[in-house]
Structure formats: C-alpha cells, structure tokens
Amino acid sequence: MNDENLIEHAIKAYKNAICPYSKYSVGASILTTDNKIISGFNIESKAYPTTLCAERVAIFSALSQGYRKFSSLAVVTIDGGTPCGGCRQIIHEFAGDITIIISDIKKDYFKIMTKDLLPHPFG
Ligand code: THU
C-alpha cells in the first residue's frame, strides 16, 4: 500500500462526509499493519458538539472491528487541514507513533509522525 493509494481511499470517504452545517468535508483512512484499510468521514449532528471527526470515526471503526495495530493514517480535506487536538490525542493513544499523511483533494500532501503532531502527549 503506497501513500497515494491510502489517500485515494480517504478521498472516497471525504466525498461521503455528512457535514451540512460546516460544509467542511474530511475523509480519513487508517492502514493496519496487516494491510487493511478502514475509512471514516466527519458526521455532524443537529446537536453540534456530538459531531464526530473523520479521524475518530476511522480509528474507532477499526478498533471496533478488532484491529489494534496501525502503520499510517491519511487525512483529506479541501485545503490540507490538520487533525484537531482531540483527534491527535486519540491517534496517539490508539495508534501510537504512526505516519500521518495530510493531503488536500488534489493529493498535494506531506507526512508527519504522531509525536511531531502531538508533542508531550497526555498519558
Ligand atoms: N473535523 C474533522 O473531521 N477532523 C478534524 O480533525 C477537525 C475537524 C470536522 C468536524 C466538523 O464536522 C468539521 O470538520 C468542521 O469543524
């Protein structure tokens, strides 16, 4: 699985985002160490704070399917936005120090490790 491939999965997820309030779509795809890809997108609720970010949907889906070891995570937005603080914590806690691929929908991307995205993490 190469980076561009994982980004393509995240772009597919991005296209299905449910974000009628912010209109800011986010797609995320996480790669397991045994080469499975689990994707998610942001899902917004009428009760705004109960919204879930794409990264957490992808990671929690993977965990609920029994996967525990991950090697990289691609996050796609229109402008190459980076994960929010809450998602950084969840990535750190449940995926560890993995490669995070931040991309826009044109596949213009860069890579960063969890420890650089969340220095001095809690826990
Ligand atoms: N969002 C994500 O999906 N991931 C992040 O890391 C930051 C924000 C979503 C939440 C909301 O649906 C929209 O982007 C605007 O904040």
mmCIF file with all atom_site columns, C-alpha atoms and ligand atoms in Angstrom, residues 18-19 22-27 41-44 51-56 75 77 82-85 87, ligand 1:
data_model
loop_
_atom_site.group_PDB
_atom_site.id
_atom_site.type_symbol
_atom_site.label_atom_id
_atom_site.label_alt_id
_atom_site.label_comp_id
_atom_site.label_asym_id
_atom_site.label_entity_id
_atom_site.label_seq_id
_atom_site.pdbx_PDB_ins_code
_atom_site.Cartn_x
_atom_site.Cartn_y
_atom_site.Cartn_z
_atom_site.occupancy
_atom_site.B_iso_or_equiv
_atom_site.pdbx_formal_charge
_atom_site.auth_seq_id
_atom_site.auth_comp_id
_atom_site.auth_asym_id
_atom_site.auth_atom_id
_atom_site.pdbx_PDB_model_num
ATOM   1  C CA . ILE A 1 18 ? -22.061 14.278 6.365  1.00 0.00 ? 18 ILE A CA 1
ATOM   2  C CA . CYS A 1 19 ? -21.392 17.913 7.189  1.00 0.00 ? 19 CYS A CA 1
ATOM   3  C CA . SER A 1 22 ? -19.870 23.379 8.457  1.00 0.00 ? 22 SER A CA 1
ATOM   4  C CA . LYS A 1 23 ? -19.801 22.160 4.843  1.00 0.00 ? 23 LYS A CA 1
ATOM   5  C CA . TYR A 1 24 ? -16.198 21.183 5.570  1.00 0.00 ? 24 TYR A CA 1
ATOM   6  C CA . SER A 1 25 ? -15.691 17.583 4.461  1.00 0.00 ? 25 SER A CA 1
ATOM   7  C CA . VAL A 1 26 ? -12.987 15.424 5.997  1.00 0.00 ? 26 VAL A CA 1
ATOM   8  C CA . GLY A 1 27 ? -12.027 11.882 4.974  1.00 0.00 ? 27 GLY A CA 1
ATOM   9  C CA . PHE A 1 41 ? -15.631 10.757 7.413  1.00 0.00 ? 41 PHE A CA 1
ATOM   10 C CA . ASN A 1 42 ? -16.926 13.503 9.641  1.00 0.00 ? 42 ASN A CA 1
ATOM   11 C CA . ILE A 1 43 ? -20.526 13.151 10.747 1.00 0.00 ? 43 ILE A CA 1
ATOM   12 C CA . GLU A 1 44 ? -22.248 16.261 12.032 1.00 0.00 ? 44 GLU A CA 1
ATOM   13 C CA . THR A 1 51 ? -20.372 15.692 15.863 1.00 0.00 ? 51 THR A CA 1
ATOM   14 C CA . LEU A 1 52 ? -17.615 13.160 15.203 1.00 0.00 ? 52 LEU A CA 1
ATOM   15 C CA . CYS A 1 53 ? -14.397 13.898 13.327 1.00 0.00 ? 53 CYS A CA 1
ATOM   16 C CA . ALA A 1 54 ? -13.341 11.727 10.398 1.00 0.00 ? 54 ALA A CA 1
ATOM   17 C CA . GLU A 1 55 ? -10.146 10.540 12.100 1.00 0.00 ? 55 GLU A CA 1
ATOM   18 C CA . ARG A 1 56 ? -12.041 9.310  15.142 1.00 0.00 ? 56 ARG A CA 1
ATOM   19 C CA . VAL A 1 75 ? -6.458  12.674 6.278  1.00 0.00 ? 75 VAL A CA 1
ATOM   20 C CA . THR A 1 77 ? -9.656  17.955 3.306  1.00 0.00 ? 77 THR A CA 1
ATOM   21 C CA . THR A 1 82 ? -4.502  19.016 10.041 1.00 0.00 ? 82 THR A CA 1
ATOM   22 C CA . PRO A 1 83 ? -6.227  16.913 12.756 1.00 0.00 ? 83 PRO A CA 1
ATOM   23 C CA . CYS A 1 84 ? -7.781  18.730 15.710 1.00 0.00 ? 84 CYS A CA 1
ATOM   24 C CA . GLY A 1 85 ? -6.352  18.392 19.200 1.00 0.00 ? 85 GLY A CA 1
ATOM   25 C CA . CYS A 1 87 ? -8.042  13.581 17.260 1.00 0.00 ? 87 CYS A CA 1
HETATM 26 N N1 . THU B 2 .  ? -13.224 17.804 11.612 1.00 0.00 ? 1  THU B N1 1
HETATM 27 C C1 . THU B 2 .  ? -12.713 16.565 11.370 1.00 0.00 ? 1  THU B C1 1
HETATM 28 O O1 . THU B 2 .  ? -13.394 15.695 10.817 1.00 0.00 ? 1  THU B O1 1
HETATM 29 N N2 . THU B 2 .  ? -11.455 16.315 11.779 1.00 0.00 ? 1  THU B N2 1
HETATM 30 C C2 . THU B 2 .  ? -10.641 17.207 12.426 1.00 0.00 ? 1  THU B C2 1
HETATM 31 O O2 . THU B 2 .  ? -9.549  16.855 12.842 1.00 0.00 ? 1  THU B O2 1
HETATM 32 C C3 . THU B 2 .  ? -11.072 18.586 12.585 1.00 0.00 ? 1  THU B C3 1
HETATM 33 C C4 . THU B 2 .  ? -12.491 18.874 12.257 1.00 0.00 ? 1  THU B C4 1
HETATM 34 C C5 . THU B 2 .  ? -14.597 18.084 11.199 1.00 0.00 ? 1  THU B C5 1
HETATM 35 C C6 . THU B 2 .  ? -15.561 18.350 12.320 1.00 0.00 ? 1  THU B C6 1
HETATM 36 C C7 . THU B 2 .  ? -16.612 19.168 11.623 1.00 0.00 ? 1  THU B C7 1
HETATM 37 O O3 . THU B 2 .  ? -17.536 18.287 11.018 1.00 0.00 ? 1  THU B O3 1
HETATM 38 C C8 . THU B 2 .  ? -15.858 19.897 10.528 1.00 0.00 ? 1  THU B C8 1
HETATM 39 O O4 . THU B 2 .  ? -14.624 19.227 10.387 1.00 0.00 ? 1  THU B O4 1
HETATM 40 C C9 . THU B 2 .  ? -15.611 21.372 10.801 1.00 0.00 ? 1  THU B C9 1
HETATM 41 O O5 . THU B 2 .  ? -15.025 21.561 12.023 1.00 0.00 ? 1  THU B O5 1
#
